PDB file of C-alpha atoms in Angstrom:
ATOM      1  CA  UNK B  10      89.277  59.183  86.412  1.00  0.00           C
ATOM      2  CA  UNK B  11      89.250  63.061  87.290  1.00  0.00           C
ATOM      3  CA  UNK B  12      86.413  65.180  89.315  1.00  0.00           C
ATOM      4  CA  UNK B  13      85.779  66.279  85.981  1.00  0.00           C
ATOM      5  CA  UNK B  14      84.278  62.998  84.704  1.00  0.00           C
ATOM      6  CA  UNK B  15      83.029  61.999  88.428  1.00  0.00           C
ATOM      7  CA  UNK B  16      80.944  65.204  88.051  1.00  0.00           C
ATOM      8  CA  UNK B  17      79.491  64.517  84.680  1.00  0.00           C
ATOM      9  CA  UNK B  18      78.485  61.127  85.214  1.00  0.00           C
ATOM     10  CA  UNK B  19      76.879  62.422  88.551  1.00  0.00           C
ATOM     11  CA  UNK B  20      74.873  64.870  86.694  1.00  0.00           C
ATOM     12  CA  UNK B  21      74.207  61.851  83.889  1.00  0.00           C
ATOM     13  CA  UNK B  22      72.745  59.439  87.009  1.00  0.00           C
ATOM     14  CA  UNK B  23      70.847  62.651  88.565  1.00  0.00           C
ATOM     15  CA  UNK B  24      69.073  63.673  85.291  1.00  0.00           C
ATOM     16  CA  UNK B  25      68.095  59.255  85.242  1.00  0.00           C
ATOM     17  CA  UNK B  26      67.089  59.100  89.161  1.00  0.00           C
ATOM     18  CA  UNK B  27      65.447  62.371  89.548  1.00  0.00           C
ATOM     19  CA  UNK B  28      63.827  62.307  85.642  1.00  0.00           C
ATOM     20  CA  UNK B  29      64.878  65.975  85.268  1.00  0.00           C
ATOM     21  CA  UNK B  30      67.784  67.377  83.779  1.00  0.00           C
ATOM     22  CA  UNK B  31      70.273  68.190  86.070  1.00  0.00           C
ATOM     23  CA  UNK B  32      73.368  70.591  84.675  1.00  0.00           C
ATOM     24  CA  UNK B  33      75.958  72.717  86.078  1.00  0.00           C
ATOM     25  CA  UNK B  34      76.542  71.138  89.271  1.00  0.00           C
ATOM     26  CA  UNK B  35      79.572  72.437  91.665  1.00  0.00           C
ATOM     27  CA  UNK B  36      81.500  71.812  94.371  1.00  0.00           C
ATOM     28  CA  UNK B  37      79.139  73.472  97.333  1.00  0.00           C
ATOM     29  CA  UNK B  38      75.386  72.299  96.166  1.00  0.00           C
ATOM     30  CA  UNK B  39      74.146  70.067  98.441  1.00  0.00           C
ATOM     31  CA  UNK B  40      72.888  66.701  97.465  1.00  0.00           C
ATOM     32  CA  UNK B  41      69.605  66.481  99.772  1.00  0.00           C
ATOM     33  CA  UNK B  42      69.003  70.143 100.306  1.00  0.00           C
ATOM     34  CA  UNK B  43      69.616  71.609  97.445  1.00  0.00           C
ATOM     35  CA  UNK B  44      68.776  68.711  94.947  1.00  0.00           C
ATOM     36  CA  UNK B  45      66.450  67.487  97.154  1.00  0.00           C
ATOM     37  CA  UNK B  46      67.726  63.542  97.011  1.00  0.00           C
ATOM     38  CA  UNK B  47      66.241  61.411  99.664  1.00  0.00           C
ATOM     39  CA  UNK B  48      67.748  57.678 100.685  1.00  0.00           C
ATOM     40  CA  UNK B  49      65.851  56.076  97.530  1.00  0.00           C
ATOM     41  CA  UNK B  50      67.096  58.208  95.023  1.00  0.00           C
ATOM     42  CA  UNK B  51      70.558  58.486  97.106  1.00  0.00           C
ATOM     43  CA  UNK B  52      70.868  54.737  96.363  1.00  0.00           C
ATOM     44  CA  UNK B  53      69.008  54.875  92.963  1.00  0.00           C
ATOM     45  CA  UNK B  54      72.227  57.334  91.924  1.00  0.00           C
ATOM     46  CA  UNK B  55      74.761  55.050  93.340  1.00  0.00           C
ATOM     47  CA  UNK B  56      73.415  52.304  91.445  1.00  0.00           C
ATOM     48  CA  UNK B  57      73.076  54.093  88.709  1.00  0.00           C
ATOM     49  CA  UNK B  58      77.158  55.447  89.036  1.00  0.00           C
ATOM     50  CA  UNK B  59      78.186  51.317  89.453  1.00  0.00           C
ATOM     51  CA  UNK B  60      77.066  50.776  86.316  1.00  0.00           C
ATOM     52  CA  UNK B  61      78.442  53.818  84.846  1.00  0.00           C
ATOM     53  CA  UNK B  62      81.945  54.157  86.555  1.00  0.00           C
ATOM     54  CA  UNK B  63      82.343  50.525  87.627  1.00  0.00           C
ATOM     55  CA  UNK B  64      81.909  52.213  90.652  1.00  0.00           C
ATOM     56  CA  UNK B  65      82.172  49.896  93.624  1.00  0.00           C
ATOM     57  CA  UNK B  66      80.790  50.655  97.192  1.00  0.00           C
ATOM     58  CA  UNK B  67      81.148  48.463 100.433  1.00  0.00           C
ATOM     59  CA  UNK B  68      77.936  49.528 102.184  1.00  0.00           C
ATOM     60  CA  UNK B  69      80.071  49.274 105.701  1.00  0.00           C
ATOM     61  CA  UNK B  70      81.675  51.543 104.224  1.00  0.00           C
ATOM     62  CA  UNK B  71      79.523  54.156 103.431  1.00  0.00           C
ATOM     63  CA  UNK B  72      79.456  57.723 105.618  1.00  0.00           C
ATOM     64  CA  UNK B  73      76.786  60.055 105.492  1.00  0.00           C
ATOM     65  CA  UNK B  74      79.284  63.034 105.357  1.00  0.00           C
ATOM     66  CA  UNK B  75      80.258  61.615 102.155  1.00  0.00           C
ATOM     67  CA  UNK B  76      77.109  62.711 100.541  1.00  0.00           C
ATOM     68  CA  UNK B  77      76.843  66.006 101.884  1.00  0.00           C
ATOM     69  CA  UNK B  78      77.930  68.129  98.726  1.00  0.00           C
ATOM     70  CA  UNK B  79      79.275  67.435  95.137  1.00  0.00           C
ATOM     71  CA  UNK B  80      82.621  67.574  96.626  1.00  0.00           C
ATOM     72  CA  UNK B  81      82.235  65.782  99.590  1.00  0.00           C
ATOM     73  CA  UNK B  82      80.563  63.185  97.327  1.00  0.00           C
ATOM     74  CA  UNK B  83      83.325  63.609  94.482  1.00  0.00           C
ATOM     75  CA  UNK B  84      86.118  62.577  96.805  1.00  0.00           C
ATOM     76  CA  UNK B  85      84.396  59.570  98.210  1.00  0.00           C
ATOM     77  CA  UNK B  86      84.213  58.746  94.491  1.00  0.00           C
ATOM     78  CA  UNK B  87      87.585  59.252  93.652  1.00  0.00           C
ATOM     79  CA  UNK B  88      89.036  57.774  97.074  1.00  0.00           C
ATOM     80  CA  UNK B  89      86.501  54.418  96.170  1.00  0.00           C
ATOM     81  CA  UNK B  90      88.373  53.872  92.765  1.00  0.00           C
ATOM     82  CA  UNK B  91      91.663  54.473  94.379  1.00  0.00           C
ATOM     83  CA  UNK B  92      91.175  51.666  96.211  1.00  0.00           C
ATOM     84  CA  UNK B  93      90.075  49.383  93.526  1.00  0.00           C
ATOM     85  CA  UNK B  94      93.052  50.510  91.952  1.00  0.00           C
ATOM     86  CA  UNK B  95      95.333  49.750  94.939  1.00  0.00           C
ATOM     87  CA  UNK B  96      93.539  46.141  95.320  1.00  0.00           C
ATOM     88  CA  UNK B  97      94.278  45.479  91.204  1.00  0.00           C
ATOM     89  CA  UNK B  98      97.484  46.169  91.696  1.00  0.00           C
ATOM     90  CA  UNK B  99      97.517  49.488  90.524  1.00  0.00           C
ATOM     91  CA  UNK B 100      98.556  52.563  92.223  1.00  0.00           C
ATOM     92  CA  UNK B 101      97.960  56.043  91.097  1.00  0.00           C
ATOM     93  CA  UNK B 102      97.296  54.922  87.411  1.00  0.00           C
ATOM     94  CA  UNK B 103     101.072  53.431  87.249  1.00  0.00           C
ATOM     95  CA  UNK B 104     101.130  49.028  87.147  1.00  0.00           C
ATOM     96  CA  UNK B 105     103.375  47.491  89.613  1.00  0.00           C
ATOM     97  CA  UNK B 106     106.539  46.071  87.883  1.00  0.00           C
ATOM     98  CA  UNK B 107     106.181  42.406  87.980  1.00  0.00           C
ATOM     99  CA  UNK B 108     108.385  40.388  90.514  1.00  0.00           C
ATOM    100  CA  UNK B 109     112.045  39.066  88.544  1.00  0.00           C
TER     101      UNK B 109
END
């Protein structure tokens, strides 16, 4: 998974929570000031991004400056399915060689 596709299925679960089309996001727009999100919809879009990205979130582990911006929001993403990946016995999209 690349920002890329992190960013398109955020737009894809804004457009759903928010029930407007939401295009063209970047790296500096601000998820509650400048999309206006609120807690609800906050969680609405990460439930909406589990289903999507098999995204999984540990709710201890969740950081408000995480969902400051796209980016901010993008790396928490992309940090999340690194360690999934880590935990599956993957690491950076390579499998572990099996023990002889």
């Amino acid at each position: 998974m690349d920002r890329q596709n992190v960013v398109a299925a955020l737009e894809n679960a804004l457009t759903h929570v928010l029930e407007r089309p939401v295009t063209g996001l970047h790296g500096d727009i601000r998820l509650f000031d400048d999309l206006h999100l609120d807690s609800t919809t906050m969680l609405e879009m990460l439930m909406a991004l589990e289903d999507s990205l098999g995204l999984v979130v540990d709710p201890e582990e969740l950081d408000a400056d995480d969902f400051v911006s796209v980016d901010t929001f993008t790396d928490f993403v992309l940090a999340s399915n690194v360690t999934s990946d880590v935990t599956s016995g993957v690491t950076s999209g390579i499998p572990e060689q099996a023990a002889v």
